[in-house]
Amino acid sequence: MQKIEHIGIAVKNIEESNKLFAKLLNTEHYKMEAVESEGVVTSFFQVGEVKIELLQATKESSAIHSFVEKKGEGVHHIAFAVQDVNTELERLKTEGFDAIHQEAKDGADGKVIAFLHPKSTNRVLTEICSDKYVTE
Ligand code: ZN
């Protein structure tokens, strides 16, 4: 793993939270993006090298919806940048981690992503991600 790429925070109302985090971080969000497959809308703030990703559910079947229902708003996941998601996923599975996604899928902000199940990571929902357009 290369670095923490972003920290995901589940919120109820992304418009309200955009205002709150703009004040907290003293910077405006630089983009908003819906991820239909996850039933979420996201917004991103840049804080030095690390991003803050706010996530609001857009449907009841969304994992963010059930998270907020169960636990309320707050830190949802930590995302680590990796060289290649599929290679890293294979390494992690070999190490005994439980993958939610069996291969890289499209995420927000030009990334491909995969999640590990929190039951295998001390309850820290862990995402790995890399840039979508890597030519090598
Ligand atoms: Zn994320």
Coordinates of C-alpha atoms and ligand atoms in Angstrom, one line a residue:
M1 CA 0.0 0.0 0.0
Q2 CA 1.3 3.4 -0.9
K3 CA -0.5 5.9 1.2
I4 CA -3.9 6.8 2.6
E5 CA -5.8 8.1 -0.5
H6 CA -9.0 9.2 1.2
I7 CA -11.2 8.8 4.2
G8 CA -14.9 8.1 3.6
I9 CA -17.5 9.7 5.8
A10 CA -21.1 8.7 5.7
V11 CA -23.5 11.7 6.0
K12 CA -27.3 12.1 5.9
N13 CA -27.4 15.3 3.9
I14 CA -24.5 16.0 1.6
E15 CA -25.4 19.6 0.9
E16 CA -25.4 20.4 4.6
S17 CA -22.2 18.4 5.1
N18 CA -20.5 20.2 2.2
K19 CA -21.0 23.5 4.0
L20 CA -19.9 22.0 7.3
F21 CA -16.7 20.5 6.0
A22 CA -15.9 23.6 3.9
K23 CA -15.9 25.5 7.2
L24 CA -14.0 22.7 9.0
L25 CA -11.3 22.2 6.4
N26 CA -11.3 25.8 5.2
T27 CA -11.6 24.7 1.5
E28 CA -14.5 24.0 -0.8
H29 CA -15.3 20.5 -2.2
Y30 CA -13.8 20.2 -5.6
K31 CA -16.3 17.8 -7.1
M32 CA -19.5 15.9 -6.6
E33 CA -20.1 12.6 -8.3
A34 CA -22.9 9.9 -8.2
V35 CA -21.9 6.3 -8.1
E36 CA -25.1 4.6 -9.3
S37 CA -23.9 1.0 -8.7
E38 CA -23.4 1.9 -5.0
G39 CA -26.5 4.0 -4.6
V40 CA -24.5 7.0 -3.4
V41 CA -23.6 10.5 -4.2
T42 CA -20.1 11.6 -3.2
S43 CA -18.3 14.8 -2.7
F44 CA -14.5 15.3 -2.4
F45 CA -12.3 17.7 -0.5
Q46 CA -8.5 17.9 -0.8
V47 CA -6.6 18.1 2.4
G48 CA -2.9 18.1 1.6
E49 CA -2.2 14.7 0.0
V50 CA -5.4 13.1 1.4
K51 CA -9.0 13.5 0.3
I52 CA -12.1 13.5 2.4
E53 CA -15.0 11.7 0.6
L54 CA -18.5 12.4 1.9
L55 CA -21.1 9.8 1.0
Q56 CA -24.8 10.1 1.1
A57 CA -27.2 7.3 0.2
T58 CA -29.5 7.9 -2.8
K59 CA -31.5 4.7 -2.2
E60 CA -32.5 2.5 0.7
S61 CA -30.6 -0.5 -0.7
S62 CA -27.4 1.5 -0.4
A63 CA -24.8 0.3 2.1
I64 CA -24.5 3.9 3.2
H65 CA -28.2 4.0 4.0
S66 CA -27.9 1.0 6.4
F67 CA -24.7 2.3 7.9
V68 CA -26.3 5.6 8.8
E69 CA -29.4 3.8 10.1
K70 CA -27.3 1.5 12.3
K71 CA -24.5 3.7 13.4
G72 CA -25.3 7.2 12.5
E73 CA -23.1 9.6 10.5
G74 CA -19.4 9.3 10.8
V75 CA -16.2 7.7 9.5
H76 CA -17.2 4.9 7.1
H77 CA -14.0 3.7 5.5
I78 CA -10.3 4.3 4.9
A79 CA -9.0 4.0 1.4
F80 CA -5.4 3.1 0.6
A81 CA -3.8 3.8 -2.8
V82 CA -2.2 0.8 -4.3
Q83 CA -0.3 0.2 -7.6
D84 CA -2.8 -2.2 -9.0
V85 CA -6.1 -3.2 -7.3
N86 CA -6.4 -6.7 -8.6
T87 CA -2.8 -7.6 -7.8
E88 CA -3.2 -6.2 -4.2
L89 CA -6.6 -8.0 -3.9
E90 CA -5.0 -11.3 -4.7
R91 CA -2.2 -10.7 -2.1
L92 CA -4.8 -9.7 0.6
K93 CA -6.9 -12.8 -0.1
T94 CA -3.8 -15.0 0.1
E95 CA -3.2 -13.4 3.5
G96 CA -6.7 -14.4 4.6
F97 CA -8.6 -11.2 4.2
D98 CA -12.2 -11.4 3.1
A99 CA -12.9 -9.4 0.0
I100 CA -16.3 -7.8 -0.6
H101 CA -15.4 -7.3 -4.3
Q102 CA -13.6 -10.1 -6.0
E103 CA -12.1 -7.8 -8.6
A104 CA -11.6 -4.1 -9.2
K105 CA -14.7 -2.1 -10.0
D106 CA -15.3 1.5 -11.0
G107 CA -15.5 3.9 -8.2
A108 CA -15.7 7.7 -7.9
D109 CA -13.1 10.3 -8.8
G110 CA -11.4 8.3 -11.6
K111 CA -10.5 5.3 -9.5
V112 CA -11.0 1.6 -9.6
I113 CA -11.7 0.2 -6.2
A114 CA -12.3 -2.9 -4.1
F115 CA -13.4 -3.2 -0.5
L116 CA -12.4 -5.7 2.2
H117 CA -15.0 -7.0 4.6
P118 CA -14.6 -5.3 8.0
K119 CA -14.9 -8.5 9.9
S120 CA -11.5 -9.5 8.6
T121 CA -9.9 -6.0 9.4
N122 CA -10.7 -5.3 13.0
R123 CA -14.0 -3.7 11.9
V124 CA -12.2 -1.0 9.8
L125 CA -13.9 -1.0 6.4
T126 CA -11.0 -0.9 4.1
E127 CA -10.9 0.2 0.4
I128 CA -8.0 -0.1 -1.9
C129 CA -7.9 2.0 -5.0
S130 CA -5.8 3.0 -8.0
D131 CA -6.2 5.4 -10.9
K132 CA -8.5 4.1 -13.6
Y133 CA -6.3 4.9 -16.5
V134 CA -2.9 3.4 -15.8
T135 CA -0.8 2.6 -18.8
E136 CA 1.9 0.1 -18.1
Ligands
ZN1 ZN -13.9 5.6 -0.8

